[in-house]
mmCIF file of C-alpha atoms in Angstrom:
data_model
loop_
_atom_site.group_PDB
_atom_site.id
_atom_site.type_symbol
_atom_site.label_atom_id
_atom_site.label_comp_id
_atom_site.label_asym_id
_atom_site.label_seq_id
_atom_site.Cartn_x
_atom_site.Cartn_y
_atom_site.Cartn_z
ATOM 1 C CA UNK A 19 68.382 93.626 112.149
ATOM 2 C CA UNK A 20 69.627 92.663 108.707
ATOM 3 C CA UNK A 21 67.418 94.610 106.329
ATOM 4 C CA UNK A 22 68.980 93.279 103.135
ATOM 5 C CA UNK A 23 69.657 89.558 102.881
ATOM 6 C CA UNK A 24 72.045 88.329 100.200
ATOM 7 C CA UNK A 25 72.771 84.862 98.885
ATOM 8 C CA UNK A 26 74.809 82.869 98.179
ATOM 9 C CA UNK A 27 77.771 83.751 100.368
ATOM 10 C CA UNK A 28 80.154 82.356 97.770
ATOM 11 C CA UNK A 29 79.802 81.230 94.185
ATOM 12 C CA UNK A 30 82.028 79.395 91.733
ATOM 13 C CA UNK A 31 81.151 79.635 88.052
ATOM 14 C CA UNK A 32 82.878 78.348 84.951
ATOM 15 C CA UNK A 33 84.091 80.842 82.403
ATOM 16 C CA UNK A 34 81.266 81.702 80.021
ATOM 17 C CA UNK A 35 78.592 80.699 82.512
ATOM 18 C CA UNK A 36 75.929 82.788 84.214
ATOM 19 C CA UNK A 37 76.475 84.072 87.731
ATOM 20 C CA UNK A 38 73.334 84.802 89.732
ATOM 21 C CA UNK A 39 73.258 86.588 93.078
ATOM 22 C CA UNK A 40 70.042 87.224 94.954
ATOM 23 C CA UNK A 41 68.954 89.805 97.490
ATOM 24 C CA UNK A 42 65.800 90.306 99.511
ATOM 25 C CA UNK A 43 64.782 93.362 101.466
ATOM 26 C CA UNK A 44 62.264 94.112 104.179
ATOM 27 C CA UNK A 45 61.786 97.858 104.163
ATOM 28 C CA UNK A 46 59.201 98.820 101.528
ATOM 29 C CA UNK A 47 60.426 102.422 101.715
ATOM 30 C CA UNK A 48 63.625 101.441 99.901
ATOM 31 C CA UNK A 49 63.535 102.848 96.387
ATOM 32 C CA UNK A 50 67.091 102.624 95.103
ATOM 33 C CA UNK A 51 68.910 99.326 94.677
ATOM 34 C CA UNK A 52 72.544 99.399 93.566
ATOM 35 C CA UNK A 53 75.017 96.588 93.137
ATOM 36 C CA UNK A 54 78.665 97.134 94.018
ATOM 37 C CA UNK A 55 81.739 95.217 92.929
ATOM 38 C CA UNK A 56 84.749 95.122 95.211
ATOM 39 C CA UNK A 57 88.204 93.830 94.394
ATOM 40 C CA UNK A 58 90.688 93.045 97.184
ATOM 41 C CA UNK A 59 92.260 96.188 98.584
ATOM 42 C CA UNK A 60 89.808 98.469 96.811
ATOM 43 C CA UNK A 61 86.681 100.327 97.782
ATOM 44 C CA UNK A 62 83.315 99.212 96.367
ATOM 45 C CA UNK A 63 82.562 100.468 92.872
ATOM 46 C CA UNK A 64 79.065 100.845 91.477
ATOM 47 C CA UNK A 65 78.230 98.186 88.941
ATOM 48 C CA UNK A 66 74.586 98.808 88.118
ATOM 49 C CA UNK A 67 71.545 100.182 89.912
ATOM 50 C CA UNK A 68 67.770 100.013 89.572
ATOM 51 C CA UNK A 69 64.695 101.804 90.849
ATOM 52 C CA UNK A 70 61.457 99.941 91.625
ATOM 53 C CA UNK A 71 59.549 101.423 88.700
ATOM 54 C CA UNK A 72 61.251 98.994 86.301
ATOM 55 C CA UNK A 73 61.515 95.208 86.490
ATOM 56 C CA UNK A 74 64.810 94.824 84.673
ATOM 57 C CA UNK A 75 67.858 96.832 83.762
ATOM 58 C CA UNK A 76 70.690 95.659 81.572
ATOM 59 C CA UNK A 77 74.138 97.131 81.096
ATOM 60 C CA UNK A 78 76.431 95.027 78.971
ATOM 61 C CA UNK A 79 76.815 91.607 80.570
ATOM 62 C CA UNK A 80 75.183 92.731 83.812
ATOM 63 C CA UNK A 81 71.425 92.605 84.416
ATOM 64 C CA UNK A 82 69.363 93.456 87.477
ATOM 65 C CA UNK A 83 65.992 91.773 87.800
ATOM 66 C CA UNK A 84 63.596 93.383 90.275
ATOM 67 C CA UNK A 85 60.449 91.885 91.793
ATOM 68 C CA UNK A 86 58.697 94.548 93.835
ATOM 69 C CA UNK A 87 55.893 92.334 95.124
ATOM 70 C CA UNK A 88 58.345 89.738 96.389
ATOM 71 C CA UNK A 89 60.776 92.404 97.640
ATOM 72 C CA UNK A 90 63.604 90.698 95.831
ATOM 73 C CA UNK A 91 66.208 91.689 93.293
ATOM 74 C CA UNK A 92 69.010 89.808 91.648
ATOM 75 C CA UNK A 93 72.182 90.353 89.661
ATOM 76 C CA UNK A 94 72.894 88.234 86.615
ATOM 77 C CA UNK A 95 76.354 88.229 85.071
ATOM 78 C CA UNK A 96 76.250 86.723 81.614
ATOM 79 C CA UNK A 97 79.304 85.151 79.971
ATOM 80 C CA UNK A 98 81.180 85.335 83.276
ATOM 81 C CA UNK A 99 84.907 85.990 82.970
ATOM 82 C CA UNK A 100 87.842 85.428 85.340
ATOM 83 C CA UNK A 101 88.115 89.205 85.623
ATOM 84 C CA UNK A 102 84.657 89.222 87.211
ATOM 85 C CA UNK A 103 86.067 87.380 90.227
ATOM 86 C CA UNK A 104 85.356 89.782 93.085
ATOM 87 C CA UNK A 105 83.000 90.344 95.977
ATOM 88 C CA UNK A 106 79.580 91.664 95.066
ATOM 89 C CA UNK A 107 77.319 93.595 97.398
ATOM 90 C CA UNK A 108 73.712 94.504 96.910
ATOM 91 C CA UNK A 109 72.445 97.570 98.712
ATOM 92 C CA UNK A 110 69.320 99.620 99.218
ATOM 93 C CA UNK A 111 68.431 103.125 100.256
ATOM 94 C CA UNK A 112 65.476 105.466 100.543
ATOM 95 C CA UNK A 113 64.944 108.704 98.749
ATOM 96 C CA UNK A 114 66.176 107.570 95.340
ATOM 97 C CA UNK A 115 69.663 107.825 93.908
ATOM 98 C CA UNK A 116 69.804 111.506 94.727
ATOM 99 C CA UNK A 117 68.198 111.272 98.140
ATOM 100 C CA UNK A 118 71.431 111.200 100.037
ATOM 101 C CA UNK A 119 70.193 108.608 102.495
ATOM 102 C CA UNK A 120 72.512 105.950 103.827
ATOM 103 C CA UNK A 121 72.986 102.694 101.969
ATOM 104 C CA UNK A 122 72.131 99.437 103.694
ATOM 105 C CA UNK A 123 74.325 96.652 102.370
ATOM 106 C CA UNK A 124 73.800 92.956 101.920
ATOM 107 C CA UNK A 125 76.327 90.531 103.368
ATOM 108 C CA UNK A 126 78.266 90.089 100.129
ATOM 109 C CA UNK A 127 78.931 87.274 97.660
ATOM 110 C CA UNK A 128 82.419 86.155 96.823
ATOM 111 C CA UNK A 129 82.404 85.175 93.142
ATOM 112 C CA UNK A 130 85.133 83.101 91.566
ATOM 113 C CA UNK A 131 85.092 82.463 87.830
ATOM 114 C CA UNK A 132 87.198 79.486 86.847
ATOM 115 C CA UNK A 133 88.759 78.798 83.469
ATOM 116 C CA UNK B 23 80.414 111.344 90.128
ATOM 117 C CA UNK B 24 82.624 112.694 92.893
ATOM 118 C CA UNK B 25 86.200 111.474 93.276
ATOM 119 C CA UNK B 26 87.405 110.711 96.792
ATOM 120 C CA UNK B 27 91.003 110.565 97.959
ATOM 121 C CA UNK B 28 91.362 108.573 101.152
ATOM 122 C CA UNK B 29 94.499 108.123 103.203
ATOM 123 C CA UNK B 30 96.298 106.320 104.586
ATOM 124 C CA UNK B 31 95.615 103.282 102.440
ATOM 125 C CA UNK B 32 96.802 100.977 105.190
ATOM 126 C CA UNK B 33 98.438 101.105 108.582
ATOM 127 C CA UNK B 34 99.578 98.789 111.340
ATOM 128 C CA UNK B 35 99.051 100.299 114.779
ATOM 129 C CA UNK B 36 99.765 99.372 118.350
ATOM 130 C CA UNK B 37 96.852 98.740 120.649
ATOM 131 C CA UNK B 38 95.896 101.717 122.768
ATOM 132 C CA UNK B 39 96.892 104.243 120.126
ATOM 133 C CA UNK B 40 94.705 106.262 117.746
ATOM 134 C CA UNK B 41 94.642 106.611 113.983
ATOM 135 C CA UNK B 42 93.088 109.423 111.970
ATOM 136 C CA UNK B 43 91.805 108.664 108.476
ATOM 137 C CA UNK B 44 91.280 111.470 105.985
ATOM 138 C CA UNK B 45 88.942 111.795 103.029
ATOM 139 C CA UNK B 46 89.143 114.576 100.485
ATOM 140 C CA UNK B 47 86.388 115.005 97.896
ATOM 141 C CA UNK B 48 86.844 116.837 94.616
ATOM 142 C CA UNK B 49 83.503 118.607 94.955
ATOM 143 C CA UNK B 50 81.401 120.070 97.736
ATOM 144 C CA UNK B 51 79.074 117.595 99.405
ATOM 145 C CA UNK B 52 76.684 118.129 102.275
ATOM 146 C CA UNK B 53 76.914 114.620 103.704
ATOM 147 C CA UNK B 54 79.743 112.168 104.068
ATOM 148 C CA UNK B 55 79.376 108.641 105.373
ATOM 149 C CA UNK B 56 81.916 106.534 107.214
ATOM 150 C CA UNK B 57 81.727 102.740 106.993
ATOM 151 C CA UNK B 58 83.563 99.865 108.602
ATOM 152 C CA UNK B 59 84.152 96.577 106.813
ATOM 153 C CA UNK B 60 85.393 93.857 109.123
ATOM 154 C CA UNK B 61 87.360 90.990 107.560
ATOM 155 C CA UNK B 62 85.147 89.015 105.220
ATOM 156 C CA UNK B 63 82.095 91.024 106.221
ATOM 157 C CA UNK B 64 79.783 93.567 104.680
ATOM 158 C CA UNK B 65 79.925 97.318 105.116
ATOM 159 C CA UNK B 66 78.438 98.742 108.295
ATOM 160 C CA UNK B 67 77.678 102.432 108.611
ATOM 161 C CA UNK B 68 79.514 104.086 111.482
ATOM 162 C CA UNK B 69 78.200 107.628 111.184
ATOM 163 C CA UNK B 70 76.953 110.367 108.901
ATOM 164 C CA UNK B 71 78.987 113.571 108.922
ATOM 165 C CA UNK B 72 77.324 116.845 108.010
ATOM 166 C CA UNK B 73 79.297 120.025 107.683
ATOM 167 C CA UNK B 74 78.613 122.438 110.517
ATOM 168 C CA UNK B 75 76.971 119.966 112.857
ATOM 169 C CA UNK B 76 77.878 116.968 114.951
ATOM 170 C CA UNK B 77 78.028 113.614 113.255
ATOM 171 C CA UNK B 78 75.123 111.221 113.656
ATOM 172 C CA UNK B 79 76.267 107.810 114.898
ATOM 173 C CA UNK B 80 74.629 104.469 114.232
ATOM 174 C CA UNK B 81 73.719 102.086 116.992
ATOM 175 C CA UNK B 82 76.814 100.476 118.439
ATOM 176 C CA UNK B 83 79.163 103.315 117.529
ATOM 177 C CA UNK B 84 80.023 106.202 119.848
ATOM 178 C CA UNK B 85 81.743 109.526 119.400
ATOM 179 C CA UNK B 86 84.394 108.843 122.019
ATOM 180 C CA UNK B 87 85.597 105.824 120.063
ATOM 181 C CA UNK B 88 85.123 107.231 116.544
ATOM 182 C CA UNK B 89 85.345 111.032 116.644
ATOM 183 C CA UNK B 90 84.636 112.658 113.301
ATOM 184 C CA UNK B 91 85.532 116.088 112.014
ATOM 185 C CA UNK B 92 83.920 117.866 109.085
ATOM 186 C CA UNK B 93 85.598 121.267 108.812
ATOM 187 C CA UNK B 94 84.321 122.050 105.311
ATOM 188 C CA UNK B 95 82.254 120.647 102.465
ATOM 189 C CA UNK B 96 85.121 118.726 100.844
ATOM 190 C CA UNK B 97 86.956 117.127 103.764
ATOM 191 C CA UNK B 98 86.342 114.827 106.706
ATOM 192 C CA UNK B 99 88.368 112.774 109.148
ATOM 193 C CA UNK B 100 87.523 109.693 111.192
ATOM 194 C CA UNK B 101 89.653 108.841 114.210
ATOM 195 C CA UNK B 102 89.742 105.334 115.624
ATOM 196 C CA UNK B 103 90.633 105.866 119.273
ATOM 197 C CA UNK B 104 92.224 103.627 121.886
ATOM 198 C CA UNK B 105 92.498 100.842 119.358
ATOM 199 C CA UNK B 106 92.241 97.146 120.095
ATOM 200 C CA UNK B 107 92.729 94.179 117.732
ATOM 201 C CA UNK B 108 88.939 94.085 117.279
ATOM 202 C CA UNK B 109 89.214 97.403 115.440
ATOM 203 C CA UNK B 110 91.192 95.737 112.655
ATOM 204 C CA UNK B 111 89.023 96.463 109.621
ATOM 205 C CA UNK B 112 88.789 98.395 106.416
ATOM 206 C CA UNK B 113 87.382 101.865 106.942
ATOM 207 C CA UNK B 114 85.724 103.639 104.025
ATOM 208 C CA UNK B 115 84.268 107.042 103.435
ATOM 209 C CA UNK B 116 81.469 107.634 100.989
ATOM 210 C CA UNK B 117 79.515 110.511 99.539
ATOM 211 C CA UNK B 118 75.952 110.450 98.282
ATOM 212 C CA UNK B 119 75.150 111.028 94.651
ATOM 213 C CA UNK B 120 74.559 114.319 93.034
ATOM 214 C CA UNK B 121 72.128 114.686 90.175
ATOM 215 C CA UNK B 122 72.592 111.838 87.735
ATOM 216 C CA UNK B 123 75.408 110.209 89.689
ATOM 217 C CA UNK B 124 75.680 107.624 92.421
ATOM 218 C CA UNK B 125 77.188 106.925 95.815
ATOM 219 C CA UNK B 126 80.973 106.973 95.603
ATOM 220 C CA UNK B 127 83.460 105.320 97.931
ATOM 221 C CA UNK B 128 87.031 106.032 98.841
ATOM 222 C CA UNK B 129 89.550 103.279 98.264
ATOM 223 C CA UNK B 130 89.543 102.384 101.949
ATOM 224 C CA UNK B 131 92.006 102.278 104.822
ATOM 225 C CA UNK B 132 93.091 98.812 105.872
ATOM 226 C CA UNK B 133 93.825 98.987 109.594
ATOM 227 C CA UNK B 134 95.599 96.252 111.504
ATOM 228 C CA UNK B 135 95.907 96.610 115.272
ATOM 229 C CA UNK B 136 98.585 94.531 116.956
#
């Protein structure tokens, strides 16, 4: 059972545009929602993460929006750059960032930013 | 956050053979996770490795196929046994966050079985 659903599967955005990736979860016990960025040949690297007690978190050009009632969260990349071209994964876990519980990953979004 | 050294980074193996992947962490961690990422797919948890006890495997993964060792709090190995082309994937280890940090991943092992 896929507990975290991610869309779209792939995304093409023009340089300077906004990239938006959406995720939905089923398990209401999830309380930690990170986004990972993965370049070819590399392991996933944490981009930004949020807990359900806030509705939005911004770090530079990256923003997570969180809707607890809808069980959805999204990643917005403002002023998208060619260097942002990568695969993005949303994830969720229980027990908070320090809980040590396993991450459940979304299916991934392949982002390409064109000049 | 912890730093993980994973090796080998890639390998091409003959079917029927086994490959052992190593992960070394720069700090002591109670749990280590092993993931598989099939081509173009998401990450799927294989097992959770705790030091001093047997690993806990997720549904669809068995110890005979993916034996794990966890001899101390900074090191773990995953063996992919009796390999077939279907085992061609990226294998990643991960450690959970400590206070104020986050889950960290190794750089992955890209395995091709021919």
